[in-house]
């Protein structure tokens, strides 16, 4: 019965978001991942918001909150899973439109609001120049070597590179076989890039992050087509290789947090993250359908974009007036409300408008490409007829036939 249900889901139209096909649990996991990152930055990170150490403000929670940085790894796993779910059956142009309209509206809003906040209330970080702000609006600041308006944007550059690599699959159409080949090829490339240590290859292949996207893709294939030894081997291999690079990430986050933290909880949490996504893949979470989860999921992206620098500005101006836990509670509630407003009044209307305009542009490209193909084909036909050798007998027969028709008329 379980396999039959899975096969039936394969016959749903691509992109179907009906209640029967939506995985509500992924919305819940998204908001959990976002709150994990928020907890790391606000409760465990000695950033420029708090004037005294978080150890003093949150002696019982700062160490637990420290491991919230693994929310980004959870995001990457979900992204690999969801990109297959949402783009199966789409042409590469439609895939590109879906990603652009998903990422940019809230991002543009966050960049402008964060920059304005830093200009009006300076002190928590360098004020962005107009030139840097302009580059940040493209989401390509890391590629250009330009300072980010907000440091959390680093993960967006990772996502953009993943989408560009995924075009290799979407170009010819997403299939089970092509995705497996893509996963295996990216794995080999990741191992090579880690060993070669060539900057250009490392930038493209992302050996420190690719394991989560690859595992997410393999888990989606398990969800859609059923488990296989090869797919589980890909997932397990990604976990084993990913934990190696997690050690370096742990050292980096210790440096930014400003204190030492044990490594083993990070490894255990990573194993839990993989286990939860595996449970999603085999259908153990299909019965979860709480109606509030999709709404919670829509808050995730704006919350992630807005929380750090704006949060630090709020902390800097309230630290001496309110209890630290009250500050964080008010801040998180306020950010969640603002995130919903951004989704309702920025993401949805701007996304619809952009989608309509980009689809029109895509149709124009396809239409003119077809016309050019038609014109070229027609001209080639004329050239072919002109290039035929002259045959006097064939010409005489054609003339006689024409004269016969004229006489009969």
Short mmCIF file of C-alpha atoms in Angstrom, two decimals:
data_model
loop_
_atom_site.label_atom_id
_atom_site.label_comp_id
_atom_site.label_asym_id
_atom_site.label_seq_id
_atom_site.Cartn_x
_atom_site.Cartn_y
_atom_site.Cartn_z
CA UNK A 1 0.00 0.00 0.00
CA UNK A 2 2.85 2.38 0.86
CA UNK A 3 4.59 1.76 -2.46
CA UNK A 4 1.33 2.16 -4.36
CA UNK A 5 0.74 5.51 -2.67
CA UNK A 6 4.23 6.62 -3.65
CA UNK A 7 3.68 5.62 -7.29
CA UNK A 8 0.42 7.54 -7.32
CA UNK A 9 2.21 10.66 -6.12
CA UNK A 10 4.58 10.37 -9.08
CA UNK A 11 1.64 10.98 -11.39
CA UNK A 12 0.80 14.34 -9.86
CA UNK A 13 1.58 17.33 -12.06
CA UNK A 14 4.97 18.90 -11.44
CA UNK A 15 4.79 21.67 -8.89
CA UNK A 16 1.46 20.47 -7.47
CA UNK A 17 0.99 22.11 -4.07
CA UNK A 18 -2.26 20.50 -3.06
CA UNK A 19 -2.76 19.33 0.48
CA UNK A 20 -2.15 15.76 -0.59
CA UNK A 21 1.35 16.48 -1.93
CA UNK A 22 2.67 19.20 0.33
CA UNK A 23 5.14 18.09 2.97
CA UNK A 24 4.08 20.22 5.91
CA UNK A 25 6.97 18.96 7.99
CA UNK A 26 9.44 20.76 5.71
CA UNK A 27 7.82 24.08 6.62
CA UNK A 28 8.30 23.19 10.27
CA UNK A 29 11.92 22.23 9.71
CA UNK A 30 12.54 25.51 7.89
CA UNK A 31 11.32 27.64 10.77
CA UNK A 32 13.30 25.48 13.23
CA UNK A 33 16.45 26.01 11.15
CA UNK A 34 15.87 29.77 11.04
CA UNK A 35 15.27 29.98 14.80
CA UNK A 36 18.43 27.94 15.40
CA UNK A 37 20.47 30.53 13.49
CA UNK A 38 18.69 33.37 15.30
CA UNK A 39 19.51 31.76 18.66
CA UNK A 40 23.18 31.45 17.69
CA UNK A 41 23.49 35.11 16.70
CA UNK A 42 21.46 36.62 19.52
CA UNK A 43 22.12 34.30 22.48
CA UNK A 44 25.51 32.75 21.80
CA UNK A 45 27.44 35.17 19.67
CA UNK A 46 29.59 37.91 21.14
CA UNK A 47 28.76 40.20 18.27
CA UNK A 48 28.65 43.96 18.24
CA UNK A 49 25.17 44.16 19.75
CA UNK A 50 25.90 43.10 23.31
CA UNK A 51 28.44 45.30 25.09
CA UNK A 52 29.20 42.50 27.56
CA UNK A 53 29.73 38.78 26.95
CA UNK A 54 26.75 36.53 26.29
CA UNK A 55 28.14 34.25 29.00
CA UNK A 56 27.09 36.84 31.54
CA UNK A 57 23.71 37.54 29.98
CA UNK A 58 22.72 33.92 29.26
CA UNK A 59 24.82 31.68 31.54
CA UNK A 60 22.47 28.69 31.20
CA UNK A 61 21.60 28.89 27.51
CA UNK A 62 24.52 30.40 25.61
CA UNK A 63 26.32 27.08 25.10
CA UNK A 64 23.18 25.30 23.90
CA UNK A 65 22.39 28.20 21.58
CA UNK A 66 25.91 28.07 20.17
CA UNK A 67 25.05 24.95 18.13
CA UNK A 68 22.31 26.86 16.35
CA UNK A 69 24.75 27.55 13.51
CA UNK A 70 23.95 24.03 12.27
CA UNK A 71 20.60 25.41 11.18
CA UNK A 72 22.37 26.41 7.96
CA UNK A 73 23.33 22.79 7.29
CA UNK A 74 19.68 21.85 7.79
CA UNK A 75 18.71 24.60 5.32
CA UNK A 76 21.08 23.14 2.71
CA UNK A 77 19.69 19.61 3.17
CA UNK A 78 16.13 20.90 2.78
CA UNK A 79 17.16 22.93 -0.27
CA UNK A 80 18.51 19.85 -2.06
CA UNK A 81 15.28 18.01 -1.30
CA UNK A 82 12.88 20.80 -2.19
CA UNK A 83 14.59 21.91 -5.39
CA UNK A 84 13.81 18.52 -6.91
CA UNK A 85 10.24 18.55 -5.62
CA UNK A 86 9.42 22.03 -6.92
CA UNK A 87 11.26 21.89 -10.25
CA UNK A 88 10.51 18.36 -11.47
CA UNK A 89 9.11 18.58 -15.00
CA UNK A 90 10.02 22.25 -15.50
CA UNK A 91 12.12 23.61 -18.33
CA UNK A 92 15.34 25.35 -17.43
CA UNK A 93 13.83 28.80 -18.04
CA UNK A 94 10.92 28.08 -15.72
CA UNK A 95 13.37 26.74 -13.14
CA UNK A 96 15.38 29.97 -13.30
CA UNK A 97 12.24 32.10 -12.96
CA UNK A 98 11.09 30.13 -9.92
CA UNK A 99 14.43 30.68 -8.17
CA UNK A 100 14.73 34.37 -9.03
CA UNK A 101 11.19 35.20 -7.90
CA UNK A 102 11.71 33.16 -4.73
CA UNK A 103 14.98 34.76 -3.65
CA UNK A 104 15.03 38.38 -4.73
CA UNK A 105 11.90 40.24 -3.51
CA UNK A 106 12.49 39.68 0.22
CA UNK A 107 16.24 39.98 -0.28
CA UNK A 108 16.01 43.41 -1.91
CA UNK A 109 13.77 44.59 0.91
CA UNK A 110 16.16 43.23 3.56
CA UNK A 111 19.24 44.80 1.95
CA UNK A 112 17.63 48.24 1.73
CA UNK A 113 16.12 48.16 5.23
CA UNK A 114 19.32 46.86 6.81
CA UNK A 115 21.45 49.46 5.02
CA UNK A 116 19.05 52.23 6.07
CA UNK A 117 19.15 50.99 9.67
CA UNK A 118 22.95 51.00 9.66
CA UNK A 119 23.02 54.53 8.24
CA UNK A 120 20.49 55.89 10.75
CA UNK A 121 21.75 53.97 13.79
CA UNK A 122 25.47 53.32 13.23
CA UNK A 123 27.77 51.48 15.59
CA UNK A 124 27.19 47.76 15.22
CA UNK A 125 29.16 47.38 11.95
CA UNK A 126 30.62 49.41 9.09
CA UNK A 127 28.13 51.52 7.18
CA UNK A 128 27.89 50.23 3.59
CA UNK A 129 28.89 52.57 0.80
CA UNK A 130 26.44 53.24 -1.99
CA UNK A 131 28.67 51.28 -4.37
CA UNK A 132 28.72 48.24 -2.07
CA UNK A 133 24.98 48.54 -1.53
CA UNK A 134 24.42 48.48 -5.29
CA UNK A 135 26.52 45.34 -5.67
CA UNK A 136 24.72 43.68 -2.75
CA UNK A 137 21.41 44.15 -4.56
CA UNK A 138 22.65 41.69 -7.19
CA UNK A 139 23.32 39.00 -4.54
CA UNK A 140 26.75 38.57 -6.16
CA UNK A 141 28.80 40.53 -3.62
CA UNK A 142 30.83 37.48 -2.59
CA UNK A 143 31.72 36.74 -6.20
CA UNK A 144 32.87 40.36 -6.57
CA UNK A 145 34.81 40.44 -3.30
CA UNK A 146 32.54 43.19 -1.93
CA UNK A 147 31.58 43.44 1.75
CA UNK A 148 28.11 42.15 2.57
CA UNK A 149 25.53 44.55 3.97
CA UNK A 150 24.65 41.76 6.43
CA UNK A 151 26.97 38.83 7.11
CA UNK A 152 24.15 36.24 6.91
CA UNK A 153 24.08 36.73 3.14
CA UNK A 154 27.08 34.38 2.80
CA UNK A 155 24.75 31.37 2.60
CA UNK A 156 22.82 32.91 -0.30
CA UNK A 157 25.95 32.79 -2.45
CA UNK A 158 26.18 29.09 -1.62
CA UNK A 159 22.55 28.61 -2.69
CA UNK A 160 23.08 30.55 -5.93
CA UNK A 161 26.03 28.34 -6.86
CA UNK A 162 23.95 25.26 -6.12
CA UNK A 163 21.21 26.52 -8.45
CA UNK A 164 23.74 27.21 -11.20
CA UNK A 165 25.09 23.67 -10.89
CA UNK A 166 21.57 22.25 -10.84
CA UNK A 167 20.95 23.88 -14.23
CA UNK A 168 23.15 21.10 -15.64
CA UNK A 169 20.35 18.68 -14.75
CA UNK A 170 17.38 20.96 -15.46
CA UNK A 171 18.72 21.83 -18.93
CA UNK A 172 17.80 18.45 -20.40
CA UNK A 173 14.99 17.68 -17.97
CA UNK A 174 15.11 16.25 -14.47
CA UNK A 175 15.02 12.46 -14.31
CA UNK A 176 15.94 9.84 -11.73
CA UNK A 177 18.98 8.71 -13.75
CA UNK A 178 20.29 12.23 -14.35
CA UNK A 179 19.98 13.16 -10.69
CA UNK A 180 21.88 10.05 -9.59
CA UNK A 181 24.63 10.81 -12.12
CA UNK A 182 24.67 14.44 -10.91
CA UNK A 183 25.01 13.34 -7.26
CA UNK A 184 27.83 10.91 -8.04
CA UNK A 185 29.61 13.39 -10.28
CA UNK A 186 29.38 16.18 -7.72
CA UNK A 187 30.68 13.83 -5.03
CA UNK A 188 33.75 12.97 -7.10
CA UNK A 189 34.27 16.65 -7.93
CA UNK A 190 33.97 17.55 -4.23
CA UNK A 191 36.65 15.05 -3.28
CA UNK A 192 38.92 16.32 -6.04
CA UNK A 193 38.34 19.96 -5.09
CA UNK A 194 39.13 19.28 -1.43
CA UNK A 195 42.41 17.66 -2.41
CA UNK A 196 43.44 20.00 -5.21
CA UNK A 197 42.75 23.20 -3.24
CA UNK A 198 42.41 25.29 -6.41
CA UNK A 199 40.38 28.41 -5.66
CA UNK A 200 38.29 28.44 -8.84
CA UNK A 201 37.38 24.75 -8.54
CA UNK A 202 36.65 25.12 -4.83
CA UNK A 203 34.37 28.09 -5.53
CA UNK A 204 32.37 26.14 -8.10
CA UNK A 205 32.23 22.74 -6.40
CA UNK A 206 31.94 23.93 -2.76
CA UNK A 207 33.54 20.88 -1.05
CA UNK A 208 32.67 22.23 2.40
CA UNK A 209 28.92 22.49 1.65
CA UNK A 210 28.08 20.23 -1.30
CA UNK A 211 27.42 17.12 0.84
CA UNK A 212 24.21 18.54 2.26
CA UNK A 213 22.74 19.40 -1.15
CA UNK A 214 23.74 16.00 -2.57
CA UNK A 215 22.20 14.20 0.39
CA UNK A 216 19.02 16.27 0.05
CA UNK A 217 18.69 15.28 -3.61
CA UNK A 218 19.24 11.58 -2.81
CA UNK A 219 16.68 11.76 0.00
CA UNK A 220 14.12 13.23 -2.37
CA UNK A 221 14.70 10.37 -4.80
CA UNK A 222 14.07 7.98 -1.91
CA UNK A 223 10.87 9.86 -1.11
CA UNK A 224 9.63 9.85 -4.69
CA UNK A 225 10.79 6.48 -6.02
CA UNK A 226 11.49 4.41 -2.93
CA UNK A 227 14.74 3.45 -1.18
CA UNK A 228 17.66 1.73 -2.85
CA UNK A 229 21.09 0.66 -1.68
CA UNK A 230 22.76 3.22 -3.95
CA UNK A 231 20.70 6.15 -2.67
CA UNK A 232 21.27 5.23 0.98
CA UNK A 233 24.98 4.87 0.23
CA UNK A 234 25.02 8.40 -1.20
CA UNK A 235 23.26 9.76 1.90
CA UNK A 236 25.56 7.91 4.32
CA UNK A 237 28.65 8.93 2.39
CA UNK A 238 27.56 12.58 2.45
CA UNK A 239 27.11 12.42 6.22
CA UNK A 240 30.55 10.88 6.73
CA UNK A 241 32.24 13.39 4.45
CA UNK A 242 30.16 16.31 5.71
CA UNK A 243 31.13 15.72 9.34
CA UNK A 244 34.80 16.08 8.32
CA UNK A 245 34.18 19.60 7.01
CA UNK A 246 31.95 20.32 10.00
CA UNK A 247 35.06 20.27 12.21
CA UNK A 248 36.50 23.26 10.35
CA UNK A 249 33.14 25.07 10.54
CA UNK A 250 33.08 24.42 14.30
CA UNK A 251 36.53 25.99 14.72
CA UNK A 252 35.45 29.02 12.70
CA UNK A 253 32.27 29.53 14.70
CA UNK A 254 34.16 29.18 17.97
CA UNK A 255 36.40 32.01 16.83
CA UNK A 256 33.45 34.27 16.01
CA UNK A 257 31.54 33.30 19.16
CA UNK A 258 34.54 34.18 21.28
CA UNK A 259 34.80 31.01 23.39
CA UNK A 260 35.50 27.28 23.23
CA UNK A 261 32.71 24.74 22.83
CA UNK A 262 32.93 20.93 22.59
CA UNK A 263 32.71 19.38 19.13
CA UNK A 264 30.71 16.24 19.95
CA UNK A 265 27.30 17.97 20.33
CA UNK A 266 27.70 19.39 16.82
CA UNK A 267 28.36 15.92 15.40
CA UNK A 268 25.38 14.47 17.26
CA UNK A 269 23.13 17.29 16.08
CA UNK A 270 24.28 16.76 12.50
CA UNK A 271 23.38 13.05 12.82
CA UNK A 272 19.95 14.03 14.18
CA UNK A 273 19.42 16.41 11.24
CA UNK A 274 20.23 13.65 8.74
CA UNK A 275 18.01 11.20 10.65
CA UNK A 276 15.05 13.60 10.62
CA UNK A 277 15.41 14.19 6.88
CA UNK A 278 15.67 10.43 6.35
CA UNK A 279 12.39 10.05 8.24
CA UNK A 280 10.84 12.57 5.86
CA UNK A 281 12.21 10.64 2.88
CA UNK A 282 10.68 7.30 3.92
CA UNK A 283 7.30 8.88 4.64
CA UNK A 284 7.28 8.72 8.44
CA UNK A 285 6.21 12.38 8.65
CA UNK A 286 3.51 12.33 5.96
CA UNK A 287 0.75 12.37 8.58
CA UNK A 288 1.90 15.77 9.90
CA UNK A 289 -0.49 18.35 8.43
CA UNK A 290 -0.86 21.11 11.01
CA UNK A 291 -2.38 24.10 9.27
CA UNK A 292 -0.08 26.65 10.86
CA UNK A 293 3.07 25.06 9.44
CA UNK A 294 2.85 26.60 5.93
CA UNK A 295 2.44 30.03 7.51
CA UNK A 296 5.44 29.38 9.73
CA UNK A 297 7.41 28.29 6.68
CA UNK A 298 6.72 31.58 4.90
CA UNK A 299 8.34 33.49 7.78
CA UNK A 300 11.63 31.62 7.44
CA UNK A 301 13.38 33.52 4.66
CA UNK A 302 12.55 37.10 5.78
CA UNK A 303 13.41 36.16 9.39
CA UNK A 304 16.79 34.81 8.33
CA UNK A 305 17.56 37.91 6.24
CA UNK A 306 16.52 40.51 8.82
CA UNK A 307 17.55 39.16 12.21
CA UNK A 308 21.29 39.77 12.59
CA UNK A 309 22.28 43.41 12.03
CA UNK A 310 18.83 44.78 12.82
CA UNK A 311 18.75 42.55 15.89
CA UNK A 312 22.11 43.88 17.06
CA UNK A 313 20.97 47.46 16.57
CA UNK A 314 17.90 46.76 18.71
CA UNK A 315 20.05 45.09 21.38
CA UNK A 316 22.55 47.96 21.43
CA UNK A 317 19.77 50.47 22.16
CA UNK A 318 17.87 48.40 24.76
CA UNK A 319 20.58 46.47 26.62
CA UNK A 320 20.71 48.87 29.58
CA UNK A 321 16.94 49.25 29.81
CA UNK A 322 15.53 45.72 29.69
CA UNK A 323 16.45 42.25 30.93
CA UNK A 324 18.42 40.32 28.27
CA UNK A 325 15.78 37.58 27.96
CA UNK A 326 13.04 40.22 27.55
CA UNK A 327 15.09 41.90 24.83
CA UNK A 328 15.47 38.66 22.90
CA UNK A 329 11.80 37.72 23.34
CA UNK A 330 10.54 41.12 22.16
CA UNK A 331 13.04 41.09 19.30
CA UNK A 332 12.11 37.62 18.04
CA UNK A 333 8.36 38.29 18.24
CA UNK A 334 8.84 41.59 16.45
CA UNK A 335 10.96 39.97 13.73
CA UNK A 336 8.35 37.25 13.20
CA UNK A 337 5.64 39.89 12.76
CA UNK A 338 7.78 41.89 10.36
CA UNK A 339 8.62 38.69 8.48
CA UNK A 340 4.95 37.96 7.94
CA UNK A 341 4.38 41.53 6.72
CA UNK A 342 7.31 41.19 4.31
CA UNK A 343 5.90 37.95 2.98
CA UNK A 344 2.39 39.37 2.64
CA UNK A 345 3.19 42.78 1.19
CA UNK A 346 6.58 42.32 -0.51
CA UNK A 347 7.27 38.70 -1.43
CA UNK A 348 3.84 37.72 -2.71
CA UNK A 349 2.91 40.77 -4.82
CA UNK A 350 6.42 41.43 -6.13
CA UNK A 351 6.98 37.73 -6.77
CA UNK A 352 3.77 37.51 -8.82
CA UNK A 353 4.67 40.61 -10.81
CA UNK A 354 8.23 39.42 -11.48
CA UNK A 355 7.00 35.95 -12.43
CA UNK A 356 4.54 37.38 -14.94
CA UNK A 357 7.12 39.73 -16.51
CA UNK A 358 9.86 37.11 -16.66
CA UNK A 359 7.52 34.54 -18.20
CA UNK A 360 6.51 37.09 -20.85
CA UNK A 361 10.18 37.72 -21.57
CA UNK A 362 10.84 34.00 -21.77
CA UNK A 363 7.96 33.52 -24.18
CA UNK A 364 9.33 36.36 -26.35
CA UNK A 365 12.69 34.58 -26.52
CA UNK A 366 11.03 31.29 -27.45
CA UNK A 367 8.78 32.95 -30.04
CA UNK A 368 11.60 34.80 -31.78
CA UNK A 369 13.78 31.70 -31.65
CA UNK A 370 11.04 29.75 -33.43
CA UNK A 371 10.60 32.52 -36.01
CA UNK A 372 14.33 32.61 -36.68
CA UNK A 373 14.36 28.84 -37.05
CA UNK A 374 11.43 29.06 -39.49
CA UNK A 375 13.08 31.81 -41.51
CA UNK A 376 16.38 30.00 -41.64
CA UNK A 377 14.64 26.78 -42.69
CA UNK A 378 12.72 28.59 -45.42
CA UNK A 379 15.86 30.24 -46.79
CA UNK A 380 17.70 26.93 -46.72
CA UNK A 381 14.87 25.36 -48.75
CA UNK A 382 15.17 28.11 -51.35
CA UNK A 383 18.93 27.69 -51.52
CA UNK A 384 18.57 23.93 -51.91
CA UNK A 385 16.18 24.38 -54.85
CA UNK A 386 18.57 26.85 -56.49
CA UNK A 387 21.51 24.56 -55.95
CA UNK A 388 19.91 21.63 -57.88
CA UNK A 389 21.67 20.97 -61.24
CA UNK A 390 19.76 22.06 -64.37
CA UNK A 391 18.03 19.15 -66.15
CA UNK A 392 16.70 20.08 -69.68
CA UNK A 393 14.46 17.00 -69.88
CA UNK A 394 12.84 17.73 -66.51
CA UNK A 395 12.31 21.34 -67.56
CA UNK A 396 10.69 20.23 -70.84
CA UNK A 397 8.35 17.86 -68.99
CA UNK A 398 7.34 20.61 -66.57
CA UNK A 399 6.64 22.99 -69.48
CA UNK A 400 4.56 20.36 -71.31
CA UNK A 401 2.53 19.63 -68.18
CA UNK A 402 1.86 23.32 -67.65
CA UNK A 403 0.75 23.76 -71.30
CA UNK A 404 -1.52 20.69 -71.01
CA UNK A 405 -3.23 22.18 -67.94
CA UNK A 406 -3.72 25.51 -69.73
CA UNK A 407 -5.29 23.76 -72.75
CA UNK A 408 -7.72 21.80 -70.59
CA UNK A 409 -8.85 24.96 -68.88
#
